[in-house]
Coordinates of C-alpha atoms in Angstrom, one line a residue:
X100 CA -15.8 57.2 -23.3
X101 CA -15.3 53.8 -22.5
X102 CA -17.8 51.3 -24.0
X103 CA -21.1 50.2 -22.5
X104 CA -21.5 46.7 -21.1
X105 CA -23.3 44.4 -23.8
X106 CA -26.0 42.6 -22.2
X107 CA -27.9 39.0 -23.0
X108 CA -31.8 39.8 -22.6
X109 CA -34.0 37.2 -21.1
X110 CA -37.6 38.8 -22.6
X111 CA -40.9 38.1 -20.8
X112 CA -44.1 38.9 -23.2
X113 CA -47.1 40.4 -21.7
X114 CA -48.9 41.2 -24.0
X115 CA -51.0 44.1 -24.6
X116 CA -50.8 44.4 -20.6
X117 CA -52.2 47.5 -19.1
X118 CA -52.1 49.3 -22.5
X119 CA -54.9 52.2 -22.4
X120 CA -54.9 52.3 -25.8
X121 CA -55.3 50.0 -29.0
X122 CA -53.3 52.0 -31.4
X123 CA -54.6 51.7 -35.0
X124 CA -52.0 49.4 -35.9
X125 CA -51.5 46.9 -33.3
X126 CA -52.6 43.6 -31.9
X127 CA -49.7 42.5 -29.5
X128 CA -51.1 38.8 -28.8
X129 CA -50.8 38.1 -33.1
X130 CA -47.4 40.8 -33.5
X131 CA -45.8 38.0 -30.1
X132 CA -47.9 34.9 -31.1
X133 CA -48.4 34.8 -27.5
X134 CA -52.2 35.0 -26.5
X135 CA -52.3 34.8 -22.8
X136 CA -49.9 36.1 -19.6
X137 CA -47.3 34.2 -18.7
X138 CA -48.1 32.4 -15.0
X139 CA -45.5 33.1 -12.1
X140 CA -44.2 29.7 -12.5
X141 CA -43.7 30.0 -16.6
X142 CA -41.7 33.5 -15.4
X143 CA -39.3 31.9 -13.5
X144 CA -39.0 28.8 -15.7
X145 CA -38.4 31.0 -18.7
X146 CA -35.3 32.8 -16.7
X147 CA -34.2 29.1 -15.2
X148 CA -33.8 27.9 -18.6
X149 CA -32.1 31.3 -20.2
X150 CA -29.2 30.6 -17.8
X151 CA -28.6 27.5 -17.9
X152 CA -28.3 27.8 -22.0
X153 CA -26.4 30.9 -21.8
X154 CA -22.3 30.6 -22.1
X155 CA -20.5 30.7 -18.7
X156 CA -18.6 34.0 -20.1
X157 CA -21.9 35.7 -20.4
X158 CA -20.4 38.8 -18.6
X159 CA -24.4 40.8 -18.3
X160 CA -27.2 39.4 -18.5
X161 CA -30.7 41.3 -18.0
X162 CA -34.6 40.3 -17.5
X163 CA -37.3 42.4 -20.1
X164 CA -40.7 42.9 -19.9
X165 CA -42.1 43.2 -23.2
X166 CA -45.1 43.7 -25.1
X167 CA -47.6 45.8 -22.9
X168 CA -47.4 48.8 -21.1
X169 CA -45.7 48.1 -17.7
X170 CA -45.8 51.3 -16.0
X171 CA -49.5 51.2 -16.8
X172 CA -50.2 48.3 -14.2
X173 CA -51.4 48.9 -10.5
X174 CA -48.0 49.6 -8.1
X175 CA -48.7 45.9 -6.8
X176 CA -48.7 44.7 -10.0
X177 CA -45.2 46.2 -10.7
X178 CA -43.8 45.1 -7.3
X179 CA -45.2 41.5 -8.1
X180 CA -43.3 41.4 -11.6
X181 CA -40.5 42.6 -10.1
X182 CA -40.4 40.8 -7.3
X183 CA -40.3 37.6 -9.6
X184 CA -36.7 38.5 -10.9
X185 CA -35.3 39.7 -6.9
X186 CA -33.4 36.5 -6.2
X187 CA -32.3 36.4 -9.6
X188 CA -30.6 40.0 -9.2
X189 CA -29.5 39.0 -5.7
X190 CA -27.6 35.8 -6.0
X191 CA -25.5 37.8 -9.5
X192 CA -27.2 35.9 -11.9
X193 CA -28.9 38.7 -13.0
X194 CA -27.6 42.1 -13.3
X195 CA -30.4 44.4 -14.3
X196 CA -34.4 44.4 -16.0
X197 CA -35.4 46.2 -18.5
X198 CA -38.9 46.7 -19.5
X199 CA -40.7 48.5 -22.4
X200 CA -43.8 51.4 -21.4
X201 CA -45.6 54.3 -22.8
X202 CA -44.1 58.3 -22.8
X203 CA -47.6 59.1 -20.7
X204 CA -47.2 56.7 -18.3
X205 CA -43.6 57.8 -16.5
X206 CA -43.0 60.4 -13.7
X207 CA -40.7 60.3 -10.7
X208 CA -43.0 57.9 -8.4
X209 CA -42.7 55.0 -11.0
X210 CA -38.8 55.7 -11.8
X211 CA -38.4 55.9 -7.9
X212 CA -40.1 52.4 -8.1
X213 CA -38.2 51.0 -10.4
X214 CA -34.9 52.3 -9.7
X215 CA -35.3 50.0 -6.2
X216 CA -36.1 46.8 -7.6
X217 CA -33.3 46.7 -10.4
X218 CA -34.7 48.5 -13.5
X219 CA -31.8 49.7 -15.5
X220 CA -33.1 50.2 -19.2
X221 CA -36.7 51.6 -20.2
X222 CA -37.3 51.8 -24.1
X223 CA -40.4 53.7 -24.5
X224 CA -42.6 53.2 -27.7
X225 CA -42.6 56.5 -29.5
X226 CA -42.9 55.0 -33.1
X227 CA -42.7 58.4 -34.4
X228 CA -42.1 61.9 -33.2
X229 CA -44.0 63.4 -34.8
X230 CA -47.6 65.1 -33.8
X231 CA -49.3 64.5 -37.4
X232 CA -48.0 61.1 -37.8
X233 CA -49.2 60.2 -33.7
X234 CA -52.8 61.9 -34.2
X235 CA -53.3 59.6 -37.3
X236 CA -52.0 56.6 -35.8
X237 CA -54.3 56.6 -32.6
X238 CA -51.4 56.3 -30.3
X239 CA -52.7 58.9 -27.3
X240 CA -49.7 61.0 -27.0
X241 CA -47.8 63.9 -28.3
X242 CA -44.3 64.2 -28.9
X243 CA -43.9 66.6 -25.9
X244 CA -44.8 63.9 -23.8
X245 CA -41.8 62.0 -25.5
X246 CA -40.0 64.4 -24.7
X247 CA -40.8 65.0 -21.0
X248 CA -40.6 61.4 -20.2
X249 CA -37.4 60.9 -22.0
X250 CA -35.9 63.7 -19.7
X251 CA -37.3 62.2 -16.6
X252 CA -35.8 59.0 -17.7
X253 CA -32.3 60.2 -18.0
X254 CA -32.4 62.2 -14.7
X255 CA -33.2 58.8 -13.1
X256 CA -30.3 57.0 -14.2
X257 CA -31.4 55.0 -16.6
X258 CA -30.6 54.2 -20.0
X259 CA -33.2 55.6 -22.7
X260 CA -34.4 53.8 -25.9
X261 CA -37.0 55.1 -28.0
X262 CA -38.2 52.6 -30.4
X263 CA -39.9 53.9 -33.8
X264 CA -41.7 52.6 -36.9
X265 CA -41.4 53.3 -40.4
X266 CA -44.5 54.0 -42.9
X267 CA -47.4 54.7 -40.4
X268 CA -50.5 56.5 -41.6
X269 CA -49.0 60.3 -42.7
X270 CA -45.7 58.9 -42.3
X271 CA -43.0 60.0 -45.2
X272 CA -39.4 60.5 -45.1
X273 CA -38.2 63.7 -44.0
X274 CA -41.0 62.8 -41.0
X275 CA -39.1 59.4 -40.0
X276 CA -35.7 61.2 -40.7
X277 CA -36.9 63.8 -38.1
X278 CA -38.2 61.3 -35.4
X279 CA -35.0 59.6 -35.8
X280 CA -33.2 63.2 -35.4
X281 CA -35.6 63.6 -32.5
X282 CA -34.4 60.2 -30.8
X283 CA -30.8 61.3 -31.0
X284 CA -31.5 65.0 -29.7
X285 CA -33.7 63.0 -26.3
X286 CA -30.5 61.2 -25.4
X287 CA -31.7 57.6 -26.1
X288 CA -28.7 55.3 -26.1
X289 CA -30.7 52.3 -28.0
X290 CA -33.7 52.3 -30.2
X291 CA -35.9 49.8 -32.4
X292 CA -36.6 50.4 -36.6
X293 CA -39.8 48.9 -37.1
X294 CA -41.7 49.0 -40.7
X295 CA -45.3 49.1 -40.3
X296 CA -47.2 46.0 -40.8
X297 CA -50.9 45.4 -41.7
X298 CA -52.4 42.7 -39.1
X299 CA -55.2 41.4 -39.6
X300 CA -58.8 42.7 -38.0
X301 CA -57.0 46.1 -37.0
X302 CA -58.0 49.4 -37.7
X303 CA -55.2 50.0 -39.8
X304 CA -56.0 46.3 -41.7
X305 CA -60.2 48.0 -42.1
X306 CA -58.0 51.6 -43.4
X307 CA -56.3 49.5 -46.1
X308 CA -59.3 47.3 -47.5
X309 CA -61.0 50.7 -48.2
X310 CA -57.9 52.0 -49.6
X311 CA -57.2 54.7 -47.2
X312 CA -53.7 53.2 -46.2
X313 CA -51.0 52.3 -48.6
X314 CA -48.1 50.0 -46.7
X315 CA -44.5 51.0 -47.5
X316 CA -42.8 48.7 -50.8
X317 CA -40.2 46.2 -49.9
X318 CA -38.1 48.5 -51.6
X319 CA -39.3 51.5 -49.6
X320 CA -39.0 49.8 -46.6
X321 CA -35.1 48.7 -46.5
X322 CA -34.2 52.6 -48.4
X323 CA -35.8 54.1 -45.6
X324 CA -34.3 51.7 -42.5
X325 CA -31.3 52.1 -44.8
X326 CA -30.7 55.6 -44.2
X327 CA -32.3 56.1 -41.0
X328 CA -30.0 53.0 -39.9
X329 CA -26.8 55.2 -41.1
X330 CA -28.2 58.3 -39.4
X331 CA -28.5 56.5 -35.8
X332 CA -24.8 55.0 -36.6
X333 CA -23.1 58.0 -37.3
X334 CA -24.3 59.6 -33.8
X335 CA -23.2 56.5 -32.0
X336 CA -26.7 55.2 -31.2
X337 CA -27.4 51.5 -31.1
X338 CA -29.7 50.0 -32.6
X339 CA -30.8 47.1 -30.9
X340 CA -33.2 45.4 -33.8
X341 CA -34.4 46.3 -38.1
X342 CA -37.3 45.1 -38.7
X343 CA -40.0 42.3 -36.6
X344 CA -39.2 38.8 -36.0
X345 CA -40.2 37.0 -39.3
X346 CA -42.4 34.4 -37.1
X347 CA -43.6 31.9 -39.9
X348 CA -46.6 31.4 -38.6
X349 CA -47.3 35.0 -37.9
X350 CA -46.3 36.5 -41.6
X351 CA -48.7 33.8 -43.5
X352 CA -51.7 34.3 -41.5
X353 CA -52.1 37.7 -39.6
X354 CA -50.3 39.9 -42.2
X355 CA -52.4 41.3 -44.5
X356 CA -49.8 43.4 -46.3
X357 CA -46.8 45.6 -46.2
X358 CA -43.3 44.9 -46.4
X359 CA -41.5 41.6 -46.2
X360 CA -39.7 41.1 -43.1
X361 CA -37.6 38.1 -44.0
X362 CA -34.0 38.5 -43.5
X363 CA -34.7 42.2 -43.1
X364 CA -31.6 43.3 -41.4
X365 CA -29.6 41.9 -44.3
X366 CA -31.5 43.0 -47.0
X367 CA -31.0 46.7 -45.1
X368 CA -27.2 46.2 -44.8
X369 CA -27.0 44.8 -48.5
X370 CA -28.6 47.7 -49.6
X371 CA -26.2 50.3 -47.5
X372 CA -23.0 48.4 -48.6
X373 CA -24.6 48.6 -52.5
X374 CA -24.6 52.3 -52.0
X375 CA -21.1 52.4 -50.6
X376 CA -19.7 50.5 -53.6
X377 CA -21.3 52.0 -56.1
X378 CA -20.3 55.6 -55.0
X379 CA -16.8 53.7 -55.0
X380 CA -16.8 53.1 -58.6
X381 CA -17.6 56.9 -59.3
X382 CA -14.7 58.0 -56.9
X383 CA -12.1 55.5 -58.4
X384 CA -11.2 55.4 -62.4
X385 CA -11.0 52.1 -62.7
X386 CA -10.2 49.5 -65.1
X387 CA -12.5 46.9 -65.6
X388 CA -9.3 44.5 -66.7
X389 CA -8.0 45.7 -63.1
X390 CA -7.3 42.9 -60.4
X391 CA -9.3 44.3 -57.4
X392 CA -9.5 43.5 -53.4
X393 CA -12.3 45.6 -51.6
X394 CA -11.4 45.6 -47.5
X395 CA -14.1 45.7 -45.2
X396 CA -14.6 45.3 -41.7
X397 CA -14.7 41.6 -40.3
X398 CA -18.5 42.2 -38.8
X399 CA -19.9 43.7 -42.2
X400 CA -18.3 41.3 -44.4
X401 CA -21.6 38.9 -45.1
X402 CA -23.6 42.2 -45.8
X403 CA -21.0 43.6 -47.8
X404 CA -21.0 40.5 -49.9
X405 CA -24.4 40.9 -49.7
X406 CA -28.5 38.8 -49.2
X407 CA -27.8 36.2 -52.0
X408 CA -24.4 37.6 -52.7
X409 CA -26.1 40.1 -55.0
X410 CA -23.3 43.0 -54.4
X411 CA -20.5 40.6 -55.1
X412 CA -22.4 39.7 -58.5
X413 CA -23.3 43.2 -59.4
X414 CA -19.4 43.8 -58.9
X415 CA -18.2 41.2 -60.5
X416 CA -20.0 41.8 -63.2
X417 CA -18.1 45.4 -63.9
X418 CA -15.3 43.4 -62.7
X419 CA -13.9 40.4 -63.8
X420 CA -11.6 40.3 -61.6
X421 CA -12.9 40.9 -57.9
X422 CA -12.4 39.9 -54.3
X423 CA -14.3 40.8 -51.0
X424 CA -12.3 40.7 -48.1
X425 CA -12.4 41.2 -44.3
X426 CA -10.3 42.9 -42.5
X427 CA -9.4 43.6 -38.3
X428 CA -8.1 47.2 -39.0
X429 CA -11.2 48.4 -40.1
X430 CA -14.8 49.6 -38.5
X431 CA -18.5 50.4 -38.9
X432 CA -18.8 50.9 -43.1
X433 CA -15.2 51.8 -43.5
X434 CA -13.7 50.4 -46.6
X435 CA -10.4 50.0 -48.9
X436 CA -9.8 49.2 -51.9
X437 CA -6.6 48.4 -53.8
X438 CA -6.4 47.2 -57.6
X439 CA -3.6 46.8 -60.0

C-alpha cells in the first residue's frame, strides 16, 4: 500500500457554529479561547500568513474548519465558507479542506456538496461509540448513526476520522477499548484521543460540584490513552492528536478539574515505552553489573528516554551501566537490546 500524503493543516475555528446541541461537556468558545467567528477577511488572512510561514517543500497542505458543526449550516453558508478557500485550491496552494461535523448531520446531498468545492477529509465527533456512554453525555446521537455516516463518508471518497474522548460520564475501559475497536471496524483512517475535561459553568462542571461525576486521574488518563494509543497503532490508524492543547490561559481559569494536559503526549509515550522496558527486564536474565545499549527507533527516542528522563533513571537505577540509543533500522515501538 503505498503511504498516504502527509498534509500541513491551516485550521479555521468556528466555534460552536450550527451545533444543535450543547453536549454536557462542552463549551467550544473556552475549549478554542476563541469567542466570536472569524470575519471573511481574518479567513483569508489566516491562510495568507499559513503560507507564507510554511517551508517551500511543504509537498500538501490543507484548509480545516474546526470547532462547530459545519454540515449543520444553511447550503449558503457552506458554499460561502468554501468559496473563501476556491482560489486557494485553484492557483495549487492549497490541495484539499477538511472540516470536522456531526454523525447526524451527513447524507449524500452534503457529501455531493462538498466533494465539488475540494473537501477531502471529514473527522466526525463520535467521542464514544458507545449508546450508554452517548445517552449520558447529551450528545443526540446513537452509534448507528456513527456508523451510517461513517459508511456514507467512505463511499464518497473521503477520508474518515472519528475523534473520541476518554472518561465521559459512564465511560470505563473496556467501553473506550470498544469505541476505539469500533473506529477501526468504520474504516477511519485518522482519529483524535481526547480525555474529558471539566469546563467551567457546564453541565458536566454542575454534575461534578454535586458529586455525580468523578474526572479520570492523571494516572488514569495516560494508562487509558496508553493502551488505546497502541491499539489504534497496531491496526495502522493514525492518530492525528493525545490529549487538548494545554492553552495556559484556558487550563488555569476554565478547568475545573480532570486530568492534566501538559505535555500529555509525552507523558502517554513515557508511559508505553516504561511498559516495554520493564516487560524487557522480565524477558532478558540480566546482570545488573552488565554493560547495556537499548536500540530504539530515531522518532521514539525522547519518549523512550522518557518526560523528565524518568525511564532512563528508573533503568539506570537497575543498571549501572546503561545507554539509550536511536537507531534508522528500527520502527513504531520496536526495540533491541544488547549487553555484555
Amino acid at each position: 500500500m503505498a503511504p498516504k500524503s502527509r498534509y500541513v493543516t491551516i485550521p479555521i475555528f468556528l466555534p460552536e457554529l450550527a451545533c444543535p446541541f450543547q453536549c454536557i461537556y462542552c463549551d467550544q468558545s473556552k475549549i478554542s479561547q476563541q469567542y466570536s467567528l472569524p470575519t471573511d477577511d481574518e479567513i483569508i488572512q489566516t491562510i495568507e500568513q499559513h503560507l507564507k510561514s510554511l517551508p517551500k517543500n511543504t509537498i500538501r497542505v490543507q484548509v480545516a474548519f474546526f470547532g462547530g458543526t459545519f454540515t449543520g449550516l444553511s447550503e449558503a453558508k457552506q458554499r460561502h465558507y468554501l468559496s473563501l478557500v476556491q482560489p486557494f485550491i485553484q492557483s495549487g496552494a492549497v490541495h484539499g479542506i477538511r472540516l470536522s461535523s456531526r454523525p447526524d448531520y451527513i447524507d449524500d446531498a452534503i457529501l455531493l456538496l462538498l466533494k465539488n468545492n475540494g473537501v477531502t477529509h471529514i473527522e466526525l465527533g463520535a467521542q464514544s461509540l458507545v449508546d450508554e456512554v452517548l445517552v449520558e453525555s447529551q450528545r443526540g446521537h446513537t452509534f448507528q448513526q456513527v456508523a451510517e455516516a461513517s459508511k456514507l463518508i467512505k463511499q464518497g471518497g473521503f477520508e474518515l476520522g472519528l475523534q473520541m474522548m476518554i472518561g465521559l460520564p459512564g465511560d470505563t475501559l473496556p467501553f473506550s477499548l470498544l469505541t476505539a475497536q469500533r473506529i477501526v471496524e468504520l474504516g477511519a483512517s485518522e482519529t483524535r484521543i481526547y480525555p474529558t475535561l471539566v469546563v467551567k459553568d457546564t453541565e458536566l462542571h454542575h454534575l461534578f460540584l454535586e458529586g455525580k461525576y468523578q474526572p479520570l486521574s492523571d494516572e488514569q488518563s495516560v494508562e487509558w490513552a496508553a493502551k488505546i494509543f497502541l491499539f489504534f497503532e497496531n491496526n495502522n490508524l493514525k492518530v492525528l492528536r493525545l490529549g487538548l492543547f494545554p492553552d495556559e490561559d484556558f487550563l488555569n481559569h476554565e478547568v475545573a478539574a480532570g486530568p492534566s494536559m501538559v505535555h500529555f503526549k509525552e507523558r502517554v509515550l513515557t508511559y508505553i515505552w516504561s511498559q516495554i522496558f520493564e516487560k524487557a527486564c522480565r524477558d532478558f536474565s540480566i546482570d545488573s553489573k552488565s554493560k547495556m545499549r537499548i536500540l530504539v527507533p530515531k522518532d521514539q527516542l525522547n519518549f523512550a528516554i522518557g518526560f523528565k528522563a524518568a525511564n532512563l533513571h528508573q533503568l539506570q537505577n537497575r543498571f549501572a551501566k546503561l545507554k539509550i540509543i536511536a537507531s534508522e533500522q528500527l520502527s513504531k515501538f520496536d526495540y533491541e537490546v544488547h549487553y555484555r
